[in-house]
mmCIF file of C-alpha atoms in Angstrom:
data_model
loop_
_atom_site.group_PDB
_atom_site.id
_atom_site.type_symbol
_atom_site.label_atom_id
_atom_site.label_comp_id
_atom_site.label_asym_id
_atom_site.label_seq_id
_atom_site.Cartn_x
_atom_site.Cartn_y
_atom_site.Cartn_z
ATOM 1 C CA CYS C 1 187.528 84.232 127.857
ATOM 2 C CA THR C 2 184.518 82.157 127.139
ATOM 3 C CA THR C 3 181.966 80.509 129.254
ATOM 4 C CA VAL C 4 179.741 78.427 126.980
ATOM 5 C CA PRO C 5 177.706 75.504 128.317
ATOM 6 C CA PRO C 6 177.950 72.029 126.835
ATOM 7 C CA ALA C 7 174.813 71.036 124.929
ATOM 8 C CA LYS C 8 171.679 70.915 127.118
ATOM 9 C CA SER C 9 173.593 71.943 130.221
ATOM 10 C CA SER C 10 173.649 75.023 132.386
ATOM 11 C CA ALA C 11 177.259 74.347 133.335
ATOM 12 C CA PRO C 12 180.075 76.698 132.249
ATOM 13 C CA PHE C 13 182.591 75.928 129.517
ATOM 14 C CA TRP C 14 185.896 77.790 130.038
ATOM 15 C CA ASN C 15 187.743 78.952 126.954
ATOM 16 C CA ARG C 16 189.376 82.107 125.589
ATOM 17 C CA LYS C 17 186.866 82.455 122.767
ATOM 18 C CA PRO C 18 184.535 85.493 123.054
ATOM 19 C CA ALA C 19 181.217 83.908 123.987
ATOM 20 C CA VAL C 20 178.927 83.720 126.971
ATOM 21 C CA SER C 21 177.300 81.140 129.260
ATOM 22 C CA ALA C 22 173.652 80.502 129.886
ATOM 23 C CA ALA C 23 174.456 79.348 133.420
ATOM 24 C CA ALA C 24 171.768 80.779 135.683
ATOM 25 C CA ALA C 25 173.488 79.533 138.824
ATOM 26 C CA PRO C 26 176.642 77.581 139.565
ATOM 27 C CA ALA C 27 176.168 73.833 139.115
ATOM 28 C CA ALA C 28 178.672 73.318 141.912
ATOM 29 C CA ALA C 29 180.706 75.845 143.836
ATOM 30 C CA SER C 30 183.922 73.957 143.137
ATOM 31 C CA VAL C 31 183.994 74.754 139.417
ATOM 32 C CA TYR C 32 183.694 78.457 140.192
ATOM 33 C CA GLU C 33 186.462 78.182 142.734
ATOM 34 C CA SER C 34 188.891 75.952 140.827
ATOM 35 C CA GLY C 35 187.693 76.540 137.255
ATOM 36 C CA PRO C 36 189.851 79.639 136.667
ATOM 37 C CA ALA C 37 192.981 77.832 137.906
ATOM 38 C CA HIS C 38 192.191 74.812 135.698
ATOM 39 C CA HIS C 39 191.643 77.194 132.790
ATOM 40 C CA GLN C 40 195.012 78.890 133.324
ATOM 41 C CA THR C 41 196.652 75.443 133.413
ATOM 42 C CA MET C 42 195.009 74.553 130.102
ATOM 43 C CA CYS C 43 196.074 77.925 128.629
ATOM 44 C CA ALA C 44 199.656 77.185 129.724
ATOM 45 C CA ILE C 45 199.524 73.752 128.059
ATOM 46 C CA VAL C 46 198.267 75.261 124.796
ATOM 47 C CA ASP C 47 200.912 77.999 124.993
ATOM 48 C CA GLU C 48 203.718 75.474 125.550
ATOM 49 C CA VAL C 49 202.562 73.240 122.700
ATOM 50 C CA GLY C 50 202.186 76.328 120.488
ATOM 51 C CA GLY C 51 205.730 77.366 121.365
ATOM 52 C CA ALA C 52 206.991 73.966 120.208
ATOM 53 C CA LEU C 53 205.399 74.176 116.751
ATOM 54 C CA ALA C 54 208.060 74.394 114.045
ATOM 55 C CA PRO C 55 208.653 73.245 110.490
ATOM 56 C CA GLY C 56 210.051 69.734 110.408
ATOM 57 C CA LYS C 57 208.203 68.559 113.528
ATOM 58 C CA THR C 58 205.653 65.823 113.031
ATOM 59 C CA PHE C 59 202.048 65.875 114.117
ATOM 60 C CA GLY C 60 202.933 62.878 116.295
ATOM 61 C CA GLU C 61 205.666 64.805 118.124
ATOM 62 C CA VAL C 62 203.301 67.695 118.816
ATOM 63 C CA PHE C 63 200.547 65.322 119.960
ATOM 64 C CA ASP C 64 202.956 63.444 122.260
ATOM 65 C CA LEU C 65 204.119 66.721 123.828
ATOM 66 C CA ALA C 66 200.515 67.727 124.533
ATOM 67 C CA MET C 67 199.700 64.349 126.093
ATOM 68 C CA SER C 68 202.819 64.505 128.286
ATOM 69 C CA LEU C 69 201.816 67.988 129.500
ATOM 70 C CA TYR C 70 198.330 66.715 130.376
ATOM 71 C CA ASP C 71 200.005 63.891 132.329
ATOM 72 C CA GLN C 72 202.436 66.251 134.107
ATOM 73 C CA LYS C 73 199.503 68.379 135.275
ATOM 74 C CA GLY C 74 197.447 65.346 136.330
ATOM 75 C CA LEU C 75 194.759 66.108 133.747
ATOM 76 C CA LYS C 76 193.070 63.940 131.149
ATOM 77 C CA PRO C 77 192.148 65.204 127.689
ATOM 78 C CA PHE C 78 188.424 65.541 127.039
ATOM 79 C CA ILE C 79 188.938 63.831 123.684
ATOM 80 C CA PRO C 80 192.148 62.323 122.286
ATOM 81 C CA ASN C 81 192.715 65.286 119.991
ATOM 82 C CA ILE C 82 194.680 68.503 120.295
ATOM 83 C CA GLY C 83 193.323 70.511 117.387
ATOM 84 C CA HIS C 84 192.806 70.684 113.679
ATOM 85 C CA THR C 85 194.025 72.309 110.510
ATOM 86 C CA ILE C 86 192.346 75.413 109.095
ATOM 87 C CA GLY C 87 191.894 76.008 105.393
ATOM 88 C CA LEU C 88 189.730 74.829 102.552
ATOM 89 C CA GLN C 89 188.918 71.737 104.562
ATOM 90 C CA VAL C 90 189.170 71.420 108.349
ATOM 91 C CA GLU C 91 190.788 68.145 109.346
ATOM 92 C CA GLU C 92 190.960 66.652 112.841
ATOM 93 C CA ILE C 93 194.222 65.009 111.840
ATOM 94 C CA TRP C 94 195.527 64.267 115.323
ATOM 95 C CA LEU C 95 192.675 61.813 115.866
ATOM 96 C CA TYR C 96 194.204 59.325 113.504
ATOM 97 C CA PRO C 97 197.435 57.452 114.325
ATOM 98 C CA GLU C 98 198.269 57.098 110.627
ATOM 99 C CA ASN C 99 198.783 60.888 110.503
ATOM 100 C CA ALA C 100 201.474 60.929 113.214
ATOM 101 C CA ALA C 101 204.263 61.061 110.601
ATOM 102 C CA LEU C 102 202.844 64.117 108.784
ATOM 103 C CA VAL C 103 205.375 66.940 108.913
ATOM 104 C CA LEU C 104 204.632 70.572 109.744
ATOM 105 C CA GLU C 105 205.584 72.875 106.878
ATOM 106 C CA PRO C 106 205.639 76.667 106.518
ATOM 107 C CA GLY C 107 202.206 78.011 105.650
ATOM 108 C CA ILE C 108 200.204 75.361 107.506
ATOM 109 C CA VAL C 109 197.581 76.925 109.781
ATOM 110 C CA LEU C 110 196.621 74.981 112.899
ATOM 111 C CA ASN C 111 194.144 75.470 115.703
ATOM 112 C CA LEU C 112 195.372 73.990 118.972
ATOM 113 C CA GLU C 113 192.197 73.001 120.809
ATOM 114 C CA MET C 114 192.641 71.266 124.133
ATOM 115 C CA TYR C 115 190.122 70.610 126.892
ATOM 116 C CA THR C 116 189.839 68.655 130.104
ATOM 117 C CA VAL C 117 186.808 67.764 132.189
ATOM 118 C CA HIS C 118 186.461 69.293 135.656
ATOM 119 C CA GLU C 119 185.358 66.863 138.373
ATOM 120 C CA THR C 120 181.889 68.445 138.234
ATOM 121 C CA GLY C 121 181.567 67.592 134.524
ATOM 122 C CA GLU C 122 182.239 71.009 132.968
ATOM 123 C CA LEU C 123 184.708 71.320 130.103
ATOM 124 C CA ILE C 124 187.655 73.616 130.700
ATOM 125 C CA GLY C 125 190.157 74.420 127.985
ATOM 126 C CA ASP C 126 191.661 76.754 125.475
ATOM 127 C CA GLU C 127 192.048 77.220 121.728
ATOM 128 C CA GLU C 128 194.621 79.243 119.833
ATOM 129 C CA THR C 129 195.462 79.437 116.141
ATOM 130 C CA TYR C 130 199.010 79.362 114.745
ATOM 131 C CA VAL C 131 200.620 79.593 111.339
ATOM 132 C CA ILE C 132 203.814 77.622 110.767
ATOM 133 C CA THR C 133 206.601 79.918 109.566
ATOM 134 C CA GLU C 134 210.076 79.227 108.153
ATOM 135 C CA SER C 135 211.563 79.448 111.664
ATOM 136 C CA GLY C 136 208.789 78.332 114.021
ATOM 137 C CA ALA C 137 205.176 79.349 114.467
ATOM 138 C CA ARG C 138 203.315 82.618 114.862
ATOM 139 C CA GLN C 139 200.252 82.768 117.078
ATOM 140 C CA ILE C 140 197.501 84.616 115.211
ATOM 141 C CA THR C 141 194.842 84.681 117.933
ATOM 142 C CA HIS C 142 195.385 86.858 120.991
ATOM 143 C CA LEU C 143 192.426 86.961 123.349
ATOM 144 C CA PRO C 144 192.366 87.672 127.101
ATOM 145 C CA THR C 145 192.416 84.699 129.448
ATOM 146 C CA ALA C 146 190.452 86.211 132.353
ATOM 147 C CA ILE C 147 187.346 84.276 133.318
ATOM 148 C CA ARG C 148 184.146 86.193 133.855
ATOM 149 C CA PRO C 149 180.896 84.470 134.775
ATOM 150 C CA VAL C 150 177.975 85.397 132.554
ATOM 151 C CA THR C 151 174.332 85.060 133.545
ATOM 152 C CA LYS C 152 171.274 84.268 131.467
ATOM 153 C CA THR C 153 170.264 87.934 131.912
ATOM 154 C CA ASP C 154 173.588 89.024 130.358
ATOM 155 C CA ILE C 155 172.834 86.856 127.337
ATOM 156 C CA SER C 156 169.333 88.309 126.999
ATOM 157 C CA HIS C 157 170.725 91.833 127.023
ATOM 158 C CA THR C 158 173.478 90.933 124.575
ATOM 159 C CA PHE C 159 171.536 88.781 122.111
ATOM 160 C CA GLY C 160 167.969 89.932 122.704
ATOM 161 C CA ALA C 161 166.899 86.411 123.646
#
C-alpha cells in the first residue's frame, strides 16, 4: 500500500504502490478511521473494472462501468479518468470522449488508475496494470492492499532525508 501526500500537503494518499507518506500527524482523525475502508472500496472498483477488461470491449464501455461503480458506492472520481495506456507513449485516452469507440485488442497494456477524494481532502485510490489477452485480461501488478501509516521519521530512515 502507499501513503503519499498530495503536493505541498502533509495529508496521506492511499494507494497500493510501494511508497511512503511524509505525514507527521493525522490531518483529521476521520481519514485514519475511514481511509482504509475507502481504500478497500477503491481497490474493489479497480478489481471489478479489471475483471471486465477483454478484447472487443471499447474504452467507453470500460469507462462507463467504472463511473457506474463510483456511483453505486456513492463516490466521485477525483478526475474524470480511469487510467492510461503503457508503452512507447503513455496516453490518458479515457479523458477524451472521441476515444470512447477505441477497441481493446490483445497486447494492449493498460494501467487502471482510479481515485476519490475523502471528505478531509485526501486522495484515496488504487492503480493496477493489465495486459489484454486473447480471452480477457491478465493483471500484471500484485501488491498488498493493507494500509500502514508512515511517519516523517520512517522516511528519514528509509531515504536518508
